[in-house]
PDB file of C-alpha atoms and ligand atoms in Angstrom:
ATOM      1  CA  MET A  24      94.030 171.864 -95.420  1.00  0.00           C
ATOM      2  CA  GLN A  25      93.607 171.904 -91.495  1.00  0.00           C
ATOM      3  CA  ILE A  26      95.105 168.478 -89.234  1.00  0.00           C
ATOM      4  CA  GLN A  27      95.389 167.292 -86.394  1.00  0.00           C
ATOM      5  CA  VAL A  28      98.676 166.830 -84.113  1.00  0.00           C
ATOM      6  CA  ILE A  29      99.631 166.069 -80.309  1.00  0.00           C
ATOM      7  CA  ASP A  30     102.589 167.613 -79.571  1.00  0.00           C
ATOM      8  CA  SER A  31     104.997 165.272 -77.510  1.00  0.00           C
ATOM      9  CA  HIS A  32     108.497 165.456 -75.859  1.00  0.00           C
ATOM     10  CA  THR A  33     110.801 161.874 -74.908  1.00  0.00           C
ATOM     11  CA  GLY A  34     113.344 162.591 -73.841  1.00  0.00           C
ATOM     12  CA  GLY A  35     114.089 166.516 -74.636  1.00  0.00           C
ATOM     13  CA  GLU A  36     112.866 164.648 -78.578  1.00  0.00           C
ATOM     14  CA  PRO A  37     109.878 165.600 -79.638  1.00  0.00           C
ATOM     15  CA  THR A  38     107.152 163.338 -81.496  1.00  0.00           C
ATOM     16  CA  ARG A  39     104.561 165.285 -83.320  1.00  0.00           C
ATOM     17  CA  LEU A  40     101.898 162.396 -83.764  1.00  0.00           C
ATOM     18  CA  VAL A  41      99.300 163.264 -87.080  1.00  0.00           C
ATOM     19  CA  VAL A  42      95.744 161.429 -85.705  1.00  0.00           C
ATOM     20  CA  GLY A  43      93.359 163.948 -87.658  1.00  0.00           C
ATOM     21  CA  GLY A  44      92.819 165.650 -91.750  1.00  0.00           C
ATOM     22  CA  LEU A  45      94.928 163.466 -93.650  1.00  0.00           C
ATOM     23  CA  GLU A  46      93.740 161.087 -96.328  1.00  0.00           C
ATOM     24  CA  LEU A  47      95.194 158.121 -96.474  1.00  0.00           C
ATOM     25  CA  PRO A  48      94.900 155.210 -98.835  1.00  0.00           C
ATOM     26  CA  THR A  49      95.518 151.844 -96.774  1.00  0.00           C
ATOM     27  CA  HIS A  50      95.487 151.781 -92.987  1.00  0.00           C
ATOM     28  CA  ASP A  51      98.348 149.181 -94.114  1.00  0.00           C
ATOM     29  CA  VAL A  52     100.996 150.232 -92.026  1.00  0.00           C
ATOM     30  CA  VAL A  53     104.092 148.610 -94.623  1.00  0.00           C
ATOM     31  CA  GLU A  54     102.133 150.555 -97.398  1.00  0.00           C
ATOM     32  CA  LEU A  55     101.833 153.479 -95.853  1.00  0.00           C
ATOM     33  CA  ARG A  56     105.489 153.581 -95.473  1.00  0.00           C
ATOM     34  CA  LYS A  57     105.711 153.484 -99.570  1.00  0.00           C
ATOM     35  CA  TRP A  58     103.188 155.266-100.055  1.00  0.00           C
ATOM     36  CA  LEU A  59     104.910 158.604 -97.828  1.00  0.00           C
ATOM     37  CA  ASP A  60     108.196 157.868 -99.396  1.00  0.00           C
ATOM     38  CA  GLU A  61     107.165 158.013-102.828  1.00  0.00           C
ATOM     39  CA  THR A  62     104.933 160.622-102.880  1.00  0.00           C
ATOM     40  CA  GLN A  63     105.005 162.595 -99.866  1.00  0.00           C
ATOM     41  CA  LEU A  64     108.140 164.535 -98.841  1.00  0.00           C
ATOM     42  CA  ASP A  65     106.422 168.110 -99.384  1.00  0.00           C
ATOM     43  CA  LEU A  66     103.808 167.021 -95.976  1.00  0.00           C
ATOM     44  CA  CYS A  67     106.569 165.699 -94.806  1.00  0.00           C
ATOM     45  CA  HIS A  68     107.912 168.471 -94.952  1.00  0.00           C
ATOM     46  CA  GLY A  69     104.722 170.752 -93.502  1.00  0.00           C
ATOM     47  CA  LEU A  70     104.835 168.757 -90.853  1.00  0.00           C
ATOM     48  CA  LEU A  71     108.392 169.120 -89.414  1.00  0.00           C
ATOM     49  CA  SER A  72     110.400 171.377 -91.335  1.00  0.00           C
ATOM     50  CA  GLU A  73     110.923 175.320 -90.698  1.00  0.00           C
ATOM     51  CA  PRO A  74     108.772 177.070 -89.559  1.00  0.00           C
ATOM     52  CA  ARG A  75     106.673 174.779 -87.424  1.00  0.00           C
ATOM     53  CA  GLY A  76     109.055 173.141 -86.627  1.00  0.00           C
ATOM     54  CA  SER A  77     112.767 171.529 -87.683  1.00  0.00           C
ATOM     55  CA  SER A  78     115.104 169.060 -88.444  1.00  0.00           C
ATOM     56  CA  ALA A  79     114.810 167.290 -84.935  1.00  0.00           C
ATOM     57  CA  TRP A  80     111.203 166.300 -85.562  1.00  0.00           C
ATOM     58  CA  VAL A  81     110.063 162.814 -85.353  1.00  0.00           C
ATOM     59  CA  GLY A  82     106.432 162.443 -86.496  1.00  0.00           C
ATOM     60  CA  ALA A  83     104.079 159.676 -86.863  1.00  0.00           C
ATOM     61  CA  ILE A  84     101.079 159.079 -88.319  1.00  0.00           C
ATOM     62  CA  LEU A  85      98.476 157.123 -86.366  1.00  0.00           C
ATOM     63  CA  VAL A  86      95.336 154.750 -88.290  1.00  0.00           C
ATOM     64  CA  PRO A  87      93.794 151.772 -86.624  1.00  0.00           C
ATOM     65  CA  PRO A  88      95.730 149.057 -87.028  1.00  0.00           C
ATOM     66  CA  LEU A  89      95.067 146.100 -89.392  1.00  0.00           C
ATOM     67  CA  ASP A  90      95.145 143.142 -87.349  1.00  0.00           C
ATOM     68  CA  SER A  91      91.722 144.461 -83.826  1.00  0.00           C
ATOM     69  CA  LYS A  92      94.192 141.986 -81.866  1.00  0.00           C
ATOM     70  CA  ASN A  93      96.284 145.538 -82.108  1.00  0.00           C
ATOM     71  CA  LEU A  94      96.614 149.174 -80.281  1.00  0.00           C
ATOM     72  CA  CYS A  95      96.587 150.806 -83.465  1.00  0.00           C
ATOM     73  CA  GLY A  96      98.543 150.732 -86.180  1.00  0.00           C
ATOM     74  CA  VAL A  97     101.852 154.353 -86.816  1.00  0.00           C
ATOM     75  CA  VAL A  98     104.335 154.885 -89.981  1.00  0.00           C
ATOM     76  CA  PHE A  99     107.870 157.152 -88.174  1.00  0.00           C
ATOM     77  CA  PHE A 100     109.066 159.640 -90.343  1.00  0.00           C
ATOM     78  CA  ASN A 101     112.007 162.978 -90.739  1.00  0.00           C
ATOM     79  CA  THR A 102     111.828 165.618 -92.254  1.00  0.00           C
ATOM     80  CA  HIS A 103     114.031 162.889 -95.084  1.00  0.00           C
ATOM     81  CA  SER A 104     111.957 159.828 -95.157  1.00  0.00           C
ATOM     82  CA  SER A 105     110.189 157.402 -93.053  1.00  0.00           C
ATOM     83  CA  LEU A 106     111.308 155.713 -90.035  1.00  0.00           C
ATOM     84  CA  GLY A 107     111.145 151.138 -89.760  1.00  0.00           C
ATOM     85  CA  MET A 108     110.749 151.626 -86.096  1.00  0.00           C
ATOM     86  CA  CYS A 109     111.750 154.908 -83.714  1.00  0.00           C
ATOM     87  CA  GLY A 110     111.352 154.318 -80.248  1.00  0.00           C
ATOM     88  CA  HIS A 111     111.477 157.852 -78.911  1.00  0.00           C
ATOM     89  CA  GLY A 112     108.038 158.048 -80.771  1.00  0.00           C
ATOM     90  CA  THR A 113     106.045 155.058 -79.918  1.00  0.00           C
ATOM     91  CA  ILE A 114     106.777 156.499 -76.677  1.00  0.00           C
ATOM     92  CA  GLY A 115     105.561 159.672 -77.275  1.00  0.00           C
ATOM     93  CA  LEU A 116     102.642 157.736 -79.021  1.00  0.00           C
ATOM     94  CA  VAL A 117     101.519 156.203 -75.921  1.00  0.00           C
ATOM     95  CA  GLU A 118     102.016 159.046 -74.185  1.00  0.00           C
ATOM     96  CA  SER A 119      99.273 161.329 -76.204  1.00  0.00           C
ATOM     97  CA  LEU A 120      97.096 157.762 -76.876  1.00  0.00           C
ATOM     98  CA  LYS A 121      96.241 158.277 -72.753  1.00  0.00           C
ATOM     99  CA  HIS A 122      95.731 162.012 -73.410  1.00  0.00           C
ATOM    100  CA  LEU A 123      93.205 161.457 -76.156  1.00  0.00           C
ATOM    101  CA  ALA A 124      91.922 158.896 -74.132  1.00  0.00           C
ATOM    102  CA  ARG A 125      92.427 155.654 -75.958  1.00  0.00           C
ATOM    103  CA  TYR A 126      95.537 154.022 -74.310  1.00  0.00           C
ATOM    104  CA  GLN A 127      94.149 153.994 -70.231  1.00  0.00           C
ATOM    105  CA  GLY A 128      97.628 151.970 -69.478  1.00  0.00           C
ATOM    106  CA  GLY A 129      98.571 147.793 -69.402  1.00  0.00           C
ATOM    107  CA  LYS A 130     100.085 145.494 -72.296  1.00  0.00           C
ATOM    108  CA  ALA A 131      99.034 146.612 -75.870  1.00  0.00           C
ATOM    109  CA  THR A 132     100.990 146.258 -78.882  1.00  0.00           C
ATOM    110  CA  ILE A 133     101.349 148.321 -82.084  1.00  0.00           C
ATOM    111  CA  GLU A 134     102.267 147.141 -85.939  1.00  0.00           C
ATOM    112  CA  THR A 135     105.783 149.323 -87.068  1.00  0.00           C
ATOM    113  CA  PRO A 136     106.301 149.022 -90.609  1.00  0.00           C
ATOM    114  CA  VAL A 137     109.241 146.779 -89.138  1.00  0.00           C
ATOM    115  CA  GLY A 138     107.045 144.433 -86.660  1.00  0.00           C
ATOM    116  CA  GLU A 139     104.699 144.672 -84.153  1.00  0.00           C
ATOM    117  CA  VAL A 140     106.363 146.023 -80.691  1.00  0.00           C
ATOM    118  CA  GLU A 141     104.767 145.238 -77.760  1.00  0.00           C
ATOM    119  CA  ILE A 142     103.878 148.499 -75.025  1.00  0.00           C
ATOM    120  CA  GLU A 143     103.361 148.609 -70.839  1.00  0.00           C
ATOM    121  CA  GLY A 144     102.351 151.652 -69.585  1.00  0.00           C
ATOM    122  CA  PHE A 145     102.985 152.415 -66.169  1.00  0.00           C
ATOM    123  CA  ALA A 146     101.085 154.016 -63.636  1.00  0.00           C
ATOM    124  CA  ASP A 147     104.758 156.229 -63.147  1.00  0.00           C
ATOM    125  CA  GLY A 148     104.320 157.546 -66.445  1.00  0.00           C
ATOM    126  CA  SER A 149     106.794 155.175 -67.448  1.00  0.00           C
ATOM    127  CA  VAL A 150     106.562 153.326 -71.143  1.00  0.00           C
ATOM    128  CA  VAL A 151     108.205 150.231 -71.573  1.00  0.00           C
ATOM    129  CA  ILE A 152     108.654 148.562 -75.167  1.00  0.00           C
ATOM    130  CA  GLN A 153     109.142 145.989 -75.927  1.00  0.00           C
ATOM    131  CA  ASN A 154     111.079 146.359 -79.520  1.00  0.00           C
ATOM    132  CA  VAL A 155     111.381 144.271 -82.760  1.00  0.00           C
ATOM    133  CA  ILE A 156     113.981 142.013 -83.130  1.00  0.00           C
ATOM    134  CA  SER A 157     117.372 143.411 -82.747  1.00  0.00           C
ATOM    135  CA  PHE A 158     121.010 142.005 -84.364  1.00  0.00           C
ATOM    136  CA  LEU A 159     125.019 143.141 -85.130  1.00  0.00           C
ATOM    137  CA  ASP A 160     125.781 142.582 -87.509  1.00  0.00           C
ATOM    138  CA  LYS A 161     128.605 143.811 -88.825  1.00  0.00           C
ATOM    139  CA  LYS A 162     131.571 143.480 -86.511  1.00  0.00           C
ATOM    140  CA  ASP A 163     134.741 145.979 -86.223  1.00  0.00           C
ATOM    141  CA  LEU A 164     134.674 147.573 -89.534  1.00  0.00           C
ATOM    142  CA  ILE A 165     136.784 149.791 -89.939  1.00  0.00           C
ATOM    143  CA  LEU A 166     135.698 152.741 -92.120  1.00  0.00           C
ATOM    144  CA  GLU A 167     138.071 155.495 -93.325  1.00  0.00           C
ATOM    145  CA  ILE A 168     136.946 158.541 -93.413  1.00  0.00           C
ATOM    146  CA  PRO A 169     138.242 161.285 -95.665  1.00  0.00           C
ATOM    147  CA  GLY A 170     139.888 164.470 -93.804  1.00  0.00           C
ATOM    148  CA  PHE A 171     139.048 162.129 -90.063  1.00  0.00           C
ATOM    149  CA  GLY A 172     141.249 159.129 -90.711  1.00  0.00           C
ATOM    150  CA  SER A 173     139.359 155.465 -89.316  1.00  0.00           C
ATOM    151  CA  VAL A 174     137.536 154.868 -87.614  1.00  0.00           C
ATOM    152  CA  VAL A 175     136.609 151.314 -86.010  1.00  0.00           C
ATOM    153  CA  GLY A 176     132.040 149.807 -86.092  1.00  0.00           C
ATOM    154  CA  ASP A 177     129.925 147.900 -85.804  1.00  0.00           C
ATOM    155  CA  VAL A 178     126.271 147.598 -87.635  1.00  0.00           C
ATOM    156  CA  ALA A 179     123.326 146.928 -86.550  1.00  0.00           C
ATOM    157  CA  TRP A 180     119.788 147.050 -86.842  1.00  0.00           C
ATOM    158  CA  GLY A 181     117.985 148.736 -84.372  1.00  0.00           C
ATOM    159  CA  GLY A 182     114.823 148.580 -86.480  1.00  0.00           C
ATOM    160  CA  ASN A 183     116.703 151.297 -87.588  1.00  0.00           C
ATOM    161  CA  TRP A 184     120.168 151.281 -89.405  1.00  0.00           C
ATOM    162  CA  PHE A 185     122.785 152.046 -87.310  1.00  0.00           C
ATOM    163  CA  PHE A 186     126.429 152.332 -87.760  1.00  0.00           C
ATOM    164  CA  LEU A 187     129.072 152.722 -83.927  1.00  0.00           C
ATOM    165  CA  VAL A 188     131.416 154.060 -83.880  1.00  0.00           C
ATOM    166  CA  HIS A 189     133.202 152.645 -80.948  1.00  0.00           C
ATOM    167  CA  GLU A 190     136.777 154.077 -81.896  1.00  0.00           C
ATOM    168  CA  GLY A 191     137.539 157.179 -82.726  1.00  0.00           C
ATOM    169  CA  GLY A 192     134.751 160.423 -83.393  1.00  0.00           C
ATOM    170  CA  PRO A 193     134.928 163.683 -80.553  1.00  0.00           C
ATOM    171  CA  GLU A 194     133.983 163.019 -77.283  1.00  0.00           C
ATOM    172  CA  VAL A 195     130.823 162.793 -76.891  1.00  0.00           C
ATOM    173  CA  LYS A 196     129.818 165.906 -74.300  1.00  0.00           C
ATOM    174  CA  LEU A 197     126.967 168.698 -74.936  1.00  0.00           C
ATOM    175  CA  GLU A 198     129.680 171.628 -75.861  1.00  0.00           C
ATOM    176  CA  ASN A 199     131.394 169.056 -78.472  1.00  0.00           C
ATOM    177  CA  LEU A 200     127.908 169.646 -80.904  1.00  0.00           C
ATOM    178  CA  ASP A 201     129.568 171.169 -83.822  1.00  0.00           C
ATOM    179  CA  ALA A 202     132.347 169.014 -84.157  1.00  0.00           C
ATOM    180  CA  LEU A 203     130.174 165.573 -83.762  1.00  0.00           C
ATOM    181  CA  MET A 204     128.078 167.057 -86.568  1.00  0.00           C
ATOM    182  CA  THR A 205     130.314 167.257 -88.915  1.00  0.00           C
ATOM    183  CA  TYR A 206     132.093 164.091 -87.558  1.00  0.00           C
ATOM    184  CA  SER A 207     128.937 161.551 -87.832  1.00  0.00           C
ATOM    185  CA  ARG A 208     127.641 163.710 -91.660  1.00  0.00           C
ATOM    186  CA  ALA A 209     131.529 162.394 -92.509  1.00  0.00           C
ATOM    187  CA  VAL A 210     131.016 159.053 -91.198  1.00  0.00           C
ATOM    188  CA  LYS A 211     127.124 158.266 -92.451  1.00  0.00           C
ATOM    189  CA  ASN A 212     128.343 160.115 -96.596  1.00  0.00           C
ATOM    190  CA  ALA A 213     131.527 157.123 -96.007  1.00  0.00           C
ATOM    191  CA  LEU A 214     129.280 154.364 -95.606  1.00  0.00           C
ATOM    192  CA  TRP A 215     127.023 154.933 -98.873  1.00  0.00           C
ATOM    193  CA  PHE A 216     129.696 155.631-100.892  1.00  0.00           C
ATOM    194  CA  GLN A 217     131.812 152.840 -99.340  1.00  0.00           C
ATOM    195  CA  GLY A 218     128.623 151.430-100.351  1.00  0.00           C
ATOM    196  CA  ILE A 219     128.296 150.189 -96.671  1.00  0.00           C
ATOM    197  CA  ARG A 220     125.082 148.556 -96.395  1.00  0.00           C
ATOM    198  CA  GLY A 221     123.302 147.190 -93.804  1.00  0.00           C
ATOM    199  CA  GLY A 222     120.504 142.852 -94.315  1.00  0.00           C
ATOM    200  CA  ARG A 223     118.943 143.528 -97.453  1.00  0.00           C
ATOM    201  CA  ASN A 224     121.259 146.749 -98.704  1.00  0.00           C
ATOM    202  CA  GLY A 225     119.861 148.872 -96.282  1.00  0.00           C
ATOM    203  CA  GLU A 226     121.266 152.013 -96.078  1.00  0.00           C
ATOM    204  CA  ILE A 227     123.251 152.116 -92.692  1.00  0.00           C
ATOM    205  CA  ASP A 228     121.398 155.582 -91.761  1.00  0.00           C
ATOM    206  CA  HIS A 229     122.029 156.281 -87.979  1.00  0.00           C
ATOM    207  CA  VAL A 230     125.541 157.066 -86.541  1.00  0.00           C
ATOM    208  CA  GLU A 231     125.473 155.806 -82.436  1.00  0.00           C
ATOM    209  CA  LEU A 232     128.711 157.817 -80.724  1.00  0.00           C
ATOM    210  CA  PHE A 233     129.730 156.449 -76.936  1.00  0.00           C
ATOM    211  CA  GLY A 234     131.037 158.348 -74.032  1.00  0.00           C
ATOM    212  CA  PRO A 235     131.246 157.759 -70.212  1.00  0.00           C
ATOM    213  CA  SER A 236     128.127 158.881 -69.211  1.00  0.00           C
ATOM    214  CA  THR A 237     127.639 161.865 -66.315  1.00  0.00           C
ATOM    215  CA  LEU A 238     124.434 160.035 -64.555  1.00  0.00           C
ATOM    216  CA  VAL A 239     125.451 159.128 -61.375  1.00  0.00           C
ATOM    217  CA  ASN A 240     123.451 155.163 -62.482  1.00  0.00           C
ATOM    218  CA  GLY A 241     124.655 155.493 -66.024  1.00  0.00           C
ATOM    219  CA  ASP A 242     126.353 152.900 -67.689  1.00  0.00           C
ATOM    220  CA  SER A 243     126.901 155.061 -71.328  1.00  0.00           C
ATOM    221  CA  LYS A 244     126.395 158.860 -72.815  1.00  0.00           C
ATOM    222  CA  ASN A 245     125.327 158.317 -76.565  1.00  0.00           C
ATOM    223  CA  PHE A 246     125.287 160.607 -79.814  1.00  0.00           C
ATOM    224  CA  VAL A 247     122.898 160.032 -82.082  1.00  0.00           C
ATOM    225  CA  LEU A 248     123.258 161.384 -85.784  1.00  0.00           C
ATOM    226  CA  CYS A 249     119.276 160.877 -87.239  1.00  0.00           C
ATOM    227  CA  PRO A 250     118.509 160.765 -91.295  1.00  0.00           C
ATOM    228  CA  SER A 251     117.892 164.145 -91.413  1.00  0.00           C
ATOM    229  CA  LEU A 252     120.804 164.847 -90.393  1.00  0.00           C
ATOM    230  CA  ASP A 253     120.294 166.354 -86.896  1.00  0.00           C
ATOM    231  CA  TYR A 254     120.928 165.182 -84.073  1.00  0.00           C
ATOM    232  CA  ASP A 255     118.225 162.912 -81.531  1.00  0.00           C
ATOM    233  CA  ARG A 256     117.962 164.510 -77.998  1.00  0.00           C
ATOM    234  CA  SER A 257     117.454 161.678 -76.683  1.00  0.00           C
ATOM    235  CA  PRO A 258     119.408 158.011 -75.913  1.00  0.00           C
ATOM    236  CA  CYS A 259     117.180 156.813 -78.764  1.00  0.00           C
ATOM    237  CA  GLY A 260     114.817 153.911 -78.515  1.00  0.00           C
ATOM    238  CA  THR A 261     115.961 152.191 -81.931  1.00  0.00           C
ATOM    239  CA  GLY A 262     119.387 152.993 -80.924  1.00  0.00           C
ATOM    240  CA  THR A 263     119.164 152.264 -77.582  1.00  0.00           C
ATOM    241  CA  SER A 264     118.540 148.197 -79.211  1.00  0.00           C
ATOM    242  CA  ALA A 265     121.174 148.486 -81.513  1.00  0.00           C
ATOM    243  CA  LYS A 266     123.646 149.234 -78.166  1.00  0.00           C
ATOM    244  CA  LEU A 267     121.620 146.922 -76.519  1.00  0.00           C
ATOM    245  CA  ALA A 268     122.263 143.820 -79.148  1.00  0.00           C
ATOM    246  CA  CYS A 269     125.948 145.212 -79.588  1.00  0.00           C
ATOM    247  CA  LEU A 270     126.878 143.942 -76.137  1.00  0.00           C
ATOM    248  CA  TYR A 271     124.486 140.950 -75.719  1.00  0.00           C
ATOM    249  CA  THR A 272     126.622 139.645 -79.373  1.00  0.00           C
ATOM    250  CA  LYS A 273     130.613 140.229 -77.035  1.00  0.00           C
ATOM    251  CA  GLY A 274     129.039 139.308 -74.017  1.00  0.00           C
ATOM    252  CA  GLN A 275     129.193 142.269 -72.128  1.00  0.00           C
ATOM    253  CA  LEU A 276     125.677 142.188 -70.972  1.00  0.00           C
ATOM    254  CA  ARG A 277     123.702 139.071 -70.116  1.00  0.00           C
ATOM    255  CA  GLU A 278     119.862 138.696 -71.009  1.00  0.00           C
ATOM    256  CA  GLY A 279     117.510 140.531 -68.108  1.00  0.00           C
ATOM    257  CA  GLU A 280     120.798 143.223 -66.892  1.00  0.00           C
ATOM    258  CA  LYS A 281     120.251 146.672 -67.355  1.00  0.00           C
ATOM    259  CA  TRP A 282     121.495 149.455 -69.808  1.00  0.00           C
ATOM    260  CA  VAL A 283     121.746 152.680 -68.624  1.00  0.00           C
ATOM    261  CA  GLN A 284     122.133 154.891 -71.599  1.00  0.00           C
ATOM    262  CA  GLU A 285     122.111 158.742 -71.197  1.00  0.00           C
ATOM    263  CA  SER A 286     121.573 160.684 -74.100  1.00  0.00           C
ATOM    264  CA  ILE A 287     123.690 164.151 -75.898  1.00  0.00           C
ATOM    265  CA  THR A 288     121.403 166.110 -74.111  1.00  0.00           C
ATOM    266  CA  GLY A 289     121.452 164.866 -70.003  1.00  0.00           C
ATOM    267  CA  SER A 290     118.321 162.255 -70.616  1.00  0.00           C
ATOM    268  CA  ALA A 291     118.248 158.941 -70.224  1.00  0.00           C
ATOM    269  CA  PHE A 292     116.185 154.785 -70.854  1.00  0.00           C
ATOM    270  CA  VAL A 293     117.371 152.067 -69.297  1.00  0.00           C
ATOM    271  CA  GLY A 294     117.308 148.961 -71.945  1.00  0.00           C
ATOM    272  CA  TRP A 295     118.033 145.959 -71.100  1.00  0.00           C
ATOM    273  CA  VAL A 296     117.545 142.633 -73.857  1.00  0.00           C
ATOM    274  CA  GLU A 297     115.573 138.752 -73.452  1.00  0.00           C
ATOM    275  CA  ILE A 298     116.573 137.056 -75.043  1.00  0.00           C
ATOM    276  CA  GLU A 299     114.008 134.809 -77.708  1.00  0.00           C
ATOM    277  CA  ASP A 300     114.391 131.454 -80.440  1.00  0.00           C
ATOM    278  CA  GLN A 301     117.840 132.363 -79.637  1.00  0.00           C
ATOM    279  CA  LYS A 302     116.944 135.962 -80.622  1.00  0.00           C
ATOM    280  CA  ILE A 303     117.675 139.172 -79.045  1.00  0.00           C
ATOM    281  CA  ARG A 304     114.645 140.868 -78.185  1.00  0.00           C
ATOM    282  CA  PRO A 305     115.918 145.008 -76.725  1.00  0.00           C
ATOM    283  CA  HIS A 306     113.399 146.039 -73.903  1.00  0.00           C
ATOM    284  CA  ILE A 307     113.817 150.103 -73.737  1.00  0.00           C
ATOM    285  CA  ARG A 308     111.600 151.981 -71.021  1.00  0.00           C
ATOM    286  CA  GLY A 309     111.355 156.136 -71.073  1.00  0.00           C
ATOM    287  CA  ALA A 310     108.687 158.251 -70.231  1.00  0.00           C
ATOM    288  CA  ALA A 311     107.182 160.912 -73.247  1.00  0.00           C
ATOM    289  CA  SER A 312     105.189 164.495 -72.336  1.00  0.00           C
ATOM    290  CA  ILE A 313     103.156 166.017 -73.743  1.00  0.00           C
ATOM    291  CA  MET A 314     103.454 170.497 -74.953  1.00  0.00           C
ATOM    292  CA  GLY A 315     100.767 170.710 -77.095  1.00  0.00           C
ATOM    293  CA  GLU A 316      98.549 169.927 -79.198  1.00  0.00           C
ATOM    294  CA  GLY A 317      96.303 171.149 -82.280  1.00  0.00           C
ATOM    295  CA  VAL A 318      95.112 172.239 -86.169  1.00  0.00           C
ATOM    296  CA  LEU A 319      97.827 172.969 -88.956  1.00  0.00           C
ATOM    297  CA  HIS A 320      97.309 175.097 -91.361  1.00  0.00           C
ATOM    298  CA  PHE A 321      97.919 175.276 -95.147  1.00  0.00           C
ATOM    299  CA  LYS A 322      97.448 178.211 -97.097  1.00  0.00           C
ATOM    300  CA  ASP A 323      98.321 178.638-101.144  1.00  0.00           C
ATOM    301  CA  ASP A 324      98.933 181.837-100.053  1.00  0.00           C
ATOM    302  CA  ASP A 325     101.289 180.321 -97.893  1.00  0.00           C
ATOM    303  CA  ILE A 326     104.856 180.342 -99.628  1.00  0.00           C
ATOM    304  CA  PHE A 327     106.879 178.046 -96.934  1.00  0.00           C
ATOM    305  CA  ARG A 328     104.104 175.676 -96.240  1.00  0.00           C
ATOM    306  CA  TRP A 329     105.733 172.823 -97.123  1.00  0.00           C
ATOM    307  CA  GLY A 330     108.075 174.084 -94.863  1.00  0.00           C
ATOM    308  CA  ILE A 331     112.235 175.907 -95.876  1.00  0.00           C
ATOM    309  CA  ARG A 332     113.922 173.690 -98.236  1.00  0.00           C
TER     310      ARG A 332
HETATM  311  O1  PYC B  16     114.135 156.927 -80.621  1.00  0.00           O
HETATM  312  O2  PYC B  16     113.659 156.072 -81.883  1.00  0.00           O
HETATM  313  C1  PYC B  16     114.452 156.410 -81.810  1.00  0.00           C
HETATM  314  C2  PYC B  16     114.611 157.114 -83.238  1.00  0.00           C
HETATM  315  C3  PYC B  16     115.432 157.708 -84.191  1.00  0.00           C
HETATM  316  C4  PYC B  16     115.456 158.036 -84.343  1.00  0.00           C
HETATM  317  C5  PYC B  16     114.825 159.427 -83.668  1.00  0.00           C
HETATM  318  N1  PYC B  16     114.830 158.805 -82.261  1.00  0.00           N
END
């Protein structure tokens, strides 16, 4: 089997876009997500895991839109499972579509398994995503973390489910990476084993911690643990959306007010919210770079063609 891909990164976080070589059962992104989760874990690992990649990678399968008014459909995934939405991945997708001359700029909509998102590409290379409606689900939850004591945080939806820690945990700086990984994994386990879920019993599979930004115009620096148990090198588009929903709901951010979210690696997204029928629509601005394009080979005699597990 051979699969054609384009690799990009958005604020340091990589996206591998599959543009050809796969036989897909459907172009309906909700159905495609189910197919991926239920039958294609080998493929997800083969595309993203070592020796080809690492657990930091996010993959994206590009499909024609179901509705011809839309630019395309996409399903994001990592080495654990599919994702509902992916902010950095959407910005990477837009850059890759530009690279392929399939998108020239301006407004367009993209189908994702959790709803349509609007994108707008600008001449300076930046992209603004109007993400899915986001919301604060559970406020000031106190959670007991075995070995670490209690933590206070919010559960929020930004296209994926997040637990946003606002009290407790190691300081958010790159030098603390090991401690942040250990701590956030313990938080994720505690959420799971204590039966704490998002709406519709959704697994809270992302954990986000915050600290002061080191950027002159920065409002906050974050660390985001992803379902693959690796961390997001970007400020995480869906994580920033969840954060914006919490800030707005708590009266800490006004409609249209800019929020500069720095990542643990020093990259940044600018976010703001617009209110539609009393619902929160996060906007995220960021930029991606193309890193490469090529053909991946999956040879029968390669014992690691489906990744090192
Ligand atoms: O940017 O939304 C995001 C994201 C989710 C997981 C990794 N990045």
